[in-house]
Amino acid sequence: MNHKVSVIIPIYKVEQYIRRCIESVLTQTYSNLEIILVDDGSPDNCPIICDEYARLDQRIKVIHKPNGGLSDARNAGLKVFTGDYVYFFDGDDYIENNLIEIVLHNAVTTSADLVIFNYYRVDENDNLLSTSNFRTGIYQIDDQNRVKYIVNNIAKYVVGWEAWNRLFKADVIRKNNLFFWDNKLIFAEDFGFSLNFALHVNKISCIPNVLYYYLIRENSIMSQAAKEPRLSASIALSKLMEDKIRNSFRNSILDREFPILFYSIIYEQLRGATKENYKRSISSINDKEYFHNNLKRVAGRPALLFKHYGVTRGVVVLLICIFLITHRFDSLNTRILESYKKRWKISEVFENNKGKLFSKKRIFLIGSEDFKDLKDHQIAISELEYLQNTFPEYSVIEITASEYLSVRTMLSFTIKGRDLLCIPGGGNMAKVTSLSECIRRDVMKKYRHNRKVIFPQTIHYAASEEGILQLVRDQSAIKKCKNLTLCVRDQSSYELAKQYFDCNVVLMPDILLYSNYKKQFDFKRNGALLLFSKDIDGGLSGQDKQRIEDVIHQYIKKLQSNDTILNSNISVFDRKEVVTSFLQKVAKAELVVTDHLHGMLFCVITQTPCIVLSNDKEKIMEVFAWISELDYIKVIQNNSELEDAVQKLSKYEMIDYDNSGIMKGFEGLTKLLKEGIE
């Protein structure tokens, strides 16, 4: 196999990442490459770096051009490439060293025009954020099923549509003069190219391998939800597709069934409409005539909708189109769109729990936070472990915080009086503005007669008027609740709970300590890891952090920084893989220095030497009481103690973690729950 693969890399303002990007191509196990670096007028040192690599490796070609955007840069590469296959690669990402070998072998052996593979989303600290999970297999495409493939696989993201997680057969691009449409005019230039390419392919292979690392930078567009639907940009893409089909496939099935392609292109943007932005989004469309004419074409072809979407979804699409055309049912249309989103959330809950919902013995864990904070995800993992180990004959059903509002009504018909309801811990009972607190209060109110457990909390009410008011509200809510057990994780919270609340109160360790990764991680430790808060609770100044780094460098040369709060929400489907990946980093460190409670607890369960600089001394010391016998965890009161602690803990070579004492702390809750269930 000696096929040439042209790798096209557009480069603009990625100086911090470009060397890693290029190196990951140069070290590929498959060597017959043409590497085209397109400097898109980058104002930093990227042009110099590109030329430097071109002198080092004859496979590299460099194109310097004025800035024209991502599509223009890729098109510059498409004008000069000479390979048998084309691979696009973004300048701030990196790839596995056997990517080309794996995908090229699959392309050749299956005779596929396109090979698609999976990818990781990572942040700037190389923390895993998520993994794509495309539907693998061989897709045979012809004129009869081409529209169906585009609508149900590309537009619905079943196989994705990015340019950088697929290998393209060059002949398809050359014969059909394919190029990227202007990303300044359309939304998602990759989506446009994938749609265009799909018009010409006969066979597509989607493989399970995860080979690409897609960087999500903090505060980047991709790390934040879109503020407004880009309907005009999606309409611009639709026009380009229609022109292409009219010119190249006139009177074909593609031409006749274009209305369904139109709707599938605008759908992703349309479903971003909410009651807050609906009217603004619709009124901002710059070609309303084209928009409404095509909606009429969609509404006039109900059989086509049912063919590609099925009856239920087809009816919903038909109603949306009719209401958009009439302009008279904006409120109703918004409600349909919102309810459609809820339907997907509900279906996700059913998919995640499958047969559990129909079990006679059920435990519901309601309100576990599934956002950016890794400790919330580990807390959920620990709570699920505890419930599944304690009640193996029961089905444990998790309803996350992001799911709760969508499935709240459904739960009212699903939860029965015999079900045990559990509410996640890890927070502060007085944080009344948090989503977790709102869910907790709602569950307590709606299911007063169910047995309920609130997992370990810290209780503290401010001596202010507002703090007293919140205490009174909590007392009233708990008093109205039957069969409630409130768990607390420290002695002072236990005493306050016994004084304030009329319910069962159990003192137990932080639930995160229920997990134990002793048998999973056995790494050779190397370097120090700093886990400093970047949220509002972080209390260390830049000067303090520099002083800490200077002290550590005296004993440990390799030093990395990270945080337990990532820059993107974590799906419950990715939770275990994401958390495990992060804990592996902790477990590989010779020493961790942290300024927050759960940084300390992560070190406990991974058996990693840890120095804790407390920015909330009272809370940390109270939880530390459960693990005070662990000599590899040291809490210091000020920086003057740091050097001595680093000197001592950096000498650890092996840690034998025995958590049997901690596990006894959970026995009180276990006994109480088993007595109630039996």
Tab-separated table of N, CA, C and O in Angstrom, residues 114 116-119 132-142 144-162 165-166 190-191 194-195 198-199 201-207 260-261 264-265 267-268 307-309 313 344:
chain	number	residue	atom	x	y	z
A	114	LEU	N	-15.125	7.519	1.476
A	114	LEU	CA	-14.992	8.336	2.677
A	114	LEU	C	-14.891	7.411	3.885
A	114	LEU	O	-15.682	6.471	4.016
A	116	ILE	N	-14.872	7.602	8.069
A	116	ILE	CA	-15.173	8.455	9.214
A	116	ILE	C	-14.709	7.750	10.486
A	116	ILE	O	-14.865	6.532	10.616
A	117	PHE	N	-14.145	8.510	11.421
A	117	PHE	CA	-13.703	7.923	12.688
A	117	PHE	C	-14.120	8.836	13.832
A	117	PHE	O	-14.589	9.964	13.626
A	118	ASN	N	-13.958	8.370	15.046
A	118	ASN	CA	-14.381	9.122	16.228
A	118	ASN	C	-13.279	10.037	16.739
A	118	ASN	O	-12.107	9.910	16.346
A	119	TYR	N	-13.658	10.931	17.639
A	119	TYR	CA	-12.700	11.910	18.155
A	119	TYR	C	-12.953	12.213	19.628
A	119	TYR	O	-14.044	11.980	20.157
A	132	SER	N	-16.856	11.284	20.840
A	132	SER	CA	-17.949	11.067	19.883
A	132	SER	C	-18.281	9.577	19.841
A	132	SER	O	-17.454	8.728	20.196
A	133	ASN	N	-19.476	9.283	19.436
A	133	ASN	CA	-19.915	7.881	19.403
A	133	ASN	C	-20.761	7.668	18.153
A	133	ASN	O	-21.971	7.485	18.229
A	134	PHE	N	-20.102	7.643	17.011
A	134	PHE	CA	-20.812	7.546	15.743
A	134	PHE	C	-21.268	6.111	15.461
A	134	PHE	O	-20.674	5.153	15.967
A	135	ARG	N	-22.297	6.007	14.659
A	135	ARG	CA	-22.849	4.700	14.303
A	135	ARG	C	-21.945	4.059	13.246
A	135	ARG	O	-21.879	4.514	12.106
A	136	THR	N	-21.235	3.045	13.627
A	136	THR	CA	-20.233	2.443	12.742
A	136	THR	C	-20.877	1.497	11.734
A	136	THR	O	-22.000	1.029	11.905
A	137	GLY	N	-20.121	1.230	10.674
A	137	GLY	CA	-20.592	0.308	9.649
A	137	GLY	C	-20.297	0.823	8.260
A	137	GLY	O	-19.693	1.887	8.079
A	138	ILE	N	-20.708	0.058	7.272
A	138	ILE	CA	-20.546	0.437	5.866
A	138	ILE	C	-21.880	0.958	5.342
A	138	ILE	O	-22.922	0.319	5.492
A	139	TYR	N	-21.841	2.144	4.738
A	139	TYR	CA	-23.043	2.756	4.179
A	139	TYR	C	-22.932	2.746	2.657
A	139	TYR	O	-22.053	3.406	2.087
A	140	GLN	N	-23.804	1.997	2.007
A	140	GLN	CA	-23.866	1.985	0.544
A	140	GLN	C	-24.842	3.079	0.113
A	140	GLN	O	-26.003	3.083	0.516
A	141	ILE	N	-24.375	4.018	-0.712
A	141	ILE	CA	-25.179	5.170	-1.096
A	141	ILE	C	-25.477	5.115	-2.597
A	141	ILE	O	-24.572	4.886	-3.412
A	142	ASP	N	-26.749	5.303	-2.938
A	142	ASP	CA	-27.131	5.425	-4.349
A	142	ASP	C	-28.206	6.499	-4.470
A	142	ASP	O	-28.593	7.125	-3.474
A	144	GLN	N	-31.298	6.310	-4.833
A	144	GLN	CA	-32.548	6.018	-4.139
A	144	GLN	C	-32.487	6.361	-2.645
A	144	GLN	O	-33.509	6.717	-2.057
A	145	ASN	N	-31.323	6.241	-2.035
A	145	ASN	CA	-31.239	6.454	-0.574
A	145	ASN	C	-30.330	7.607	-0.170
A	145	ASN	O	-30.025	7.774	1.005
A	146	ARG	N	-29.879	8.399	-1.142
A	146	ARG	CA	-28.929	9.469	-0.830
A	146	ARG	C	-29.556	10.535	0.086
A	146	ARG	O	-28.943	10.971	1.061
A	147	VAL	N	-30.784	10.951	-0.211
A	147	VAL	CA	-31.451	11.943	0.630
A	147	VAL	C	-31.658	11.383	2.034
A	147	VAL	O	-31.442	12.078	3.034
A	148	LYS	N	-32.076	10.129	2.114
A	148	LYS	CA	-32.286	9.490	3.416
A	148	LYS	C	-30.996	9.476	4.224
A	148	LYS	O	-31.005	9.746	5.437
A	149	TYR	N	-29.868	9.176	3.574
A	149	TYR	CA	-28.585	9.165	4.284
A	149	TYR	C	-28.244	10.556	4.804
A	149	TYR	O	-27.833	10.717	5.957
A	150	ILE	N	-28.406	11.578	3.981
A	150	ILE	CA	-28.069	12.948	4.390
A	150	ILE	C	-28.949	13.391	5.561
A	150	ILE	O	-28.458	13.929	6.559
A	151	VAL	N	-30.250	13.142	5.456
A	151	VAL	CA	-31.193	13.601	6.481
A	151	VAL	C	-30.985	12.872	7.796
A	151	VAL	O	-30.962	13.479	8.874
A	152	ASN	N	-30.815	11.560	7.747
A	152	ASN	CA	-30.804	10.749	8.966
A	152	ASN	C	-29.422	10.443	9.517
A	152	ASN	O	-29.320	9.912	10.635
A	153	ASN	N	-28.376	10.772	8.779
A	153	ASN	CA	-27.033	10.489	9.275
A	153	ASN	C	-26.164	11.738	9.419
A	153	ASN	O	-25.570	11.951	10.465
A	154	ILE	N	-26.124	12.568	8.373
A	154	ILE	CA	-25.298	13.776	8.457
A	154	ILE	C	-26.018	14.855	9.258
A	154	ILE	O	-25.501	15.355	10.262
A	155	ALA	N	-27.238	15.224	8.825
A	155	ALA	CA	-27.961	16.310	9.496
A	155	ALA	C	-28.280	15.974	10.953
A	155	ALA	O	-28.281	16.854	11.813
A	156	LYS	N	-28.554	14.724	11.254
A	156	LYS	CA	-28.851	14.318	12.630
A	156	LYS	C	-27.589	13.977	13.427
A	156	LYS	O	-27.669	13.561	14.572
A	157	TYR	N	-26.432	14.145	12.806
A	157	TYR	CA	-25.126	13.957	13.447
A	157	TYR	C	-24.884	12.505	13.893
A	157	TYR	O	-24.156	12.236	14.835
A	158	VAL	N	-25.478	11.574	13.214
A	158	VAL	CA	-25.254	10.167	13.534
A	158	VAL	C	-23.835	9.754	13.168
A	158	VAL	O	-23.220	8.929	13.848
A	159	VAL	N	-23.296	10.336	12.091
A	159	VAL	CA	-21.901	10.074	11.704
A	159	VAL	C	-21.083	11.361	11.689
A	159	VAL	O	-19.957	11.384	11.194
A	160	GLY	N	-21.647	12.437	12.231
A	160	GLY	CA	-20.927	13.704	12.271
A	160	GLY	C	-20.813	14.340	10.898
A	160	GLY	O	-21.287	13.803	9.901
A	161	TRP	N	-20.174	15.506	10.866
A	161	TRP	CA	-19.955	16.163	9.582
A	161	TRP	C	-18.669	17.006	9.561
A	161	TRP	O	-18.423	17.761	8.637
A	162	GLU	N	-17.823	16.901	10.573
A	162	GLU	CA	-16.577	17.680	10.589
A	162	GLU	C	-15.643	17.239	9.463
A	162	GLU	O	-15.671	16.083	9.032
A	165	ASN	N	-12.404	14.636	10.904
A	165	ASN	CA	-12.508	13.262	11.397
A	165	ASN	C	-12.919	12.323	10.269
A	165	ASN	O	-13.643	11.360	10.476
A	166	ARG	N	-12.393	12.614	9.073
A	166	ARG	CA	-12.697	11.762	7.926
A	166	ARG	C	-11.604	11.869	6.862
A	166	ARG	O	-10.948	12.902	6.723
A	190	ASP	N	-17.710	23.031	7.524
A	190	ASP	CA	-17.505	21.584	7.477
A	190	ASP	C	-18.800	20.865	7.107
A	190	ASP	O	-18.797	19.885	6.356
A	191	PHE	N	-19.905	21.326	7.672
A	191	PHE	CA	-21.214	20.764	7.365
A	191	PHE	C	-21.498	20.907	5.876
A	191	PHE	O	-21.949	19.963	5.215
A	194	SER	N	-19.328	18.464	3.851
A	194	SER	CA	-19.798	17.086	4.003
A	194	SER	C	-21.077	16.849	3.212
A	194	SER	O	-21.274	15.787	2.615
A	195	LEU	N	-21.981	17.844	3.206
A	195	LEU	CA	-23.193	17.727	2.402
A	195	LEU	C	-22.846	17.642	0.914
A	195	LEU	O	-23.392	16.806	0.174
A	198	ALA	N	-21.286	14.345	0.062
A	198	ALA	CA	-22.254	13.242	0.128
A	198	ALA	C	-23.094	13.124	-1.138
A	198	ALA	O	-23.677	12.066	-1.398
A	199	LEU	N	-23.163	14.180	-1.937
A	199	LEU	CA	-23.921	14.126	-3.186
A	199	LEU	C	-23.267	13.208	-4.207
A	199	LEU	O	-23.915	12.792	-5.180
A	201	VAL	N	-20.817	10.439	-3.343
A	201	VAL	CA	-20.177	9.205	-2.871
A	201	VAL	C	-21.055	7.987	-3.113
A	201	VAL	O	-22.283	8.083	-3.230
A	202	ASN	N	-20.400	6.828	-3.185
A	202	ASN	CA	-21.106	5.558	-3.342
A	202	ASN	C	-20.968	4.658	-2.111
A	202	ASN	O	-21.853	3.845	-1.842
A	203	LYS	N	-19.870	4.823	-1.388
A	203	LYS	CA	-19.671	3.978	-0.205
A	203	LYS	C	-18.964	4.786	0.879
A	203	LYS	O	-17.975	5.470	0.611
A	204	ILE	N	-19.482	4.673	2.099
A	204	ILE	CA	-18.898	5.349	3.265
A	204	ILE	C	-18.640	4.320	4.348
A	204	ILE	O	-19.498	3.477	4.638
A	205	SER	N	-17.480	4.395	4.952
A	205	SER	CA	-17.122	3.497	6.045
A	205	SER	C	-16.945	4.310	7.318
A	205	SER	O	-16.196	5.292	7.333
A	206	CYS	N	-17.645	3.920	8.365
A	206	CYS	CA	-17.509	4.594	9.667
A	206	CYS	C	-16.939	3.599	10.660
A	206	CYS	O	-17.560	2.565	10.941
A	207	ILE	N	-15.753	3.881	11.182
A	207	ILE	CA	-15.053	2.941	12.064
A	207	ILE	C	-15.090	3.440	13.507
A	207	ILE	O	-15.244	4.630	13.756
A	260	ILE	N	-36.965	18.528	1.824
A	260	ILE	CA	-36.582	17.844	3.064
A	260	ILE	C	-35.123	18.139	3.407
A	260	ILE	O	-34.743	18.207	4.588
A	261	LEU	N	-34.288	18.348	2.390
A	261	LEU	CA	-32.901	18.744	2.639
A	261	LEU	C	-32.860	20.157	3.211
A	261	LEU	O	-32.080	20.449	4.120
A	264	SER	N	-33.767	19.947	6.856
A	264	SER	CA	-32.719	19.298	7.659
A	264	SER	C	-31.527	20.230	7.866
A	264	SER	O	-30.838	20.148	8.884
A	265	ILE	N	-31.291	21.148	6.914
A	265	ILE	CA	-30.187	22.099	7.046
A	265	ILE	C	-30.514	23.179	8.067
A	265	ILE	O	-29.679	23.554	8.890
A	267	TYR	N	-32.754	22.941	10.456
A	267	TYR	CA	-33.333	22.420	11.699
A	267	TYR	C	-32.472	22.703	12.921
A	267	TYR	O	-32.968	23.144	13.969
A	268	GLU	N	-31.156	22.460	12.821
A	268	GLU	CA	-30.286	22.639	13.990
A	268	GLU	C	-30.350	24.064	14.520
A	268	GLU	O	-30.294	24.292	15.716
A	307	LYS	N	-41.987	9.919	5.153
A	307	LYS	CA	-41.024	8.971	4.593
A	307	LYS	C	-39.679	9.063	5.306
A	307	LYS	O	-39.059	8.047	5.624
A	308	HIS	N	-39.219	10.308	5.551
A	308	HIS	CA	-37.871	10.488	6.099
A	308	HIS	C	-37.839	10.665	7.614
A	308	HIS	O	-36.826	10.394	8.254
A	309	TYR	N	-38.928	11.144	8.203
A	309	TYR	CA	-38.931	11.432	9.637
A	309	TYR	C	-39.825	10.500	10.451
A	309	TYR	O	-39.785	10.529	11.684
A	313	ARG	N	-42.610	12.422	14.225
A	313	ARG	CA	-41.760	13.580	13.997
A	313	ARG	C	-42.220	14.341	12.758
A	313	ARG	O	-42.145	15.573	12.707
A	344	TRP	N	-36.646	14.997	23.430
A	344	TRP	CA	-35.330	14.386	23.271
A	344	TRP	C	-34.695	14.108	24.629
A	344	TRP	O	-34.026	13.103	24.820
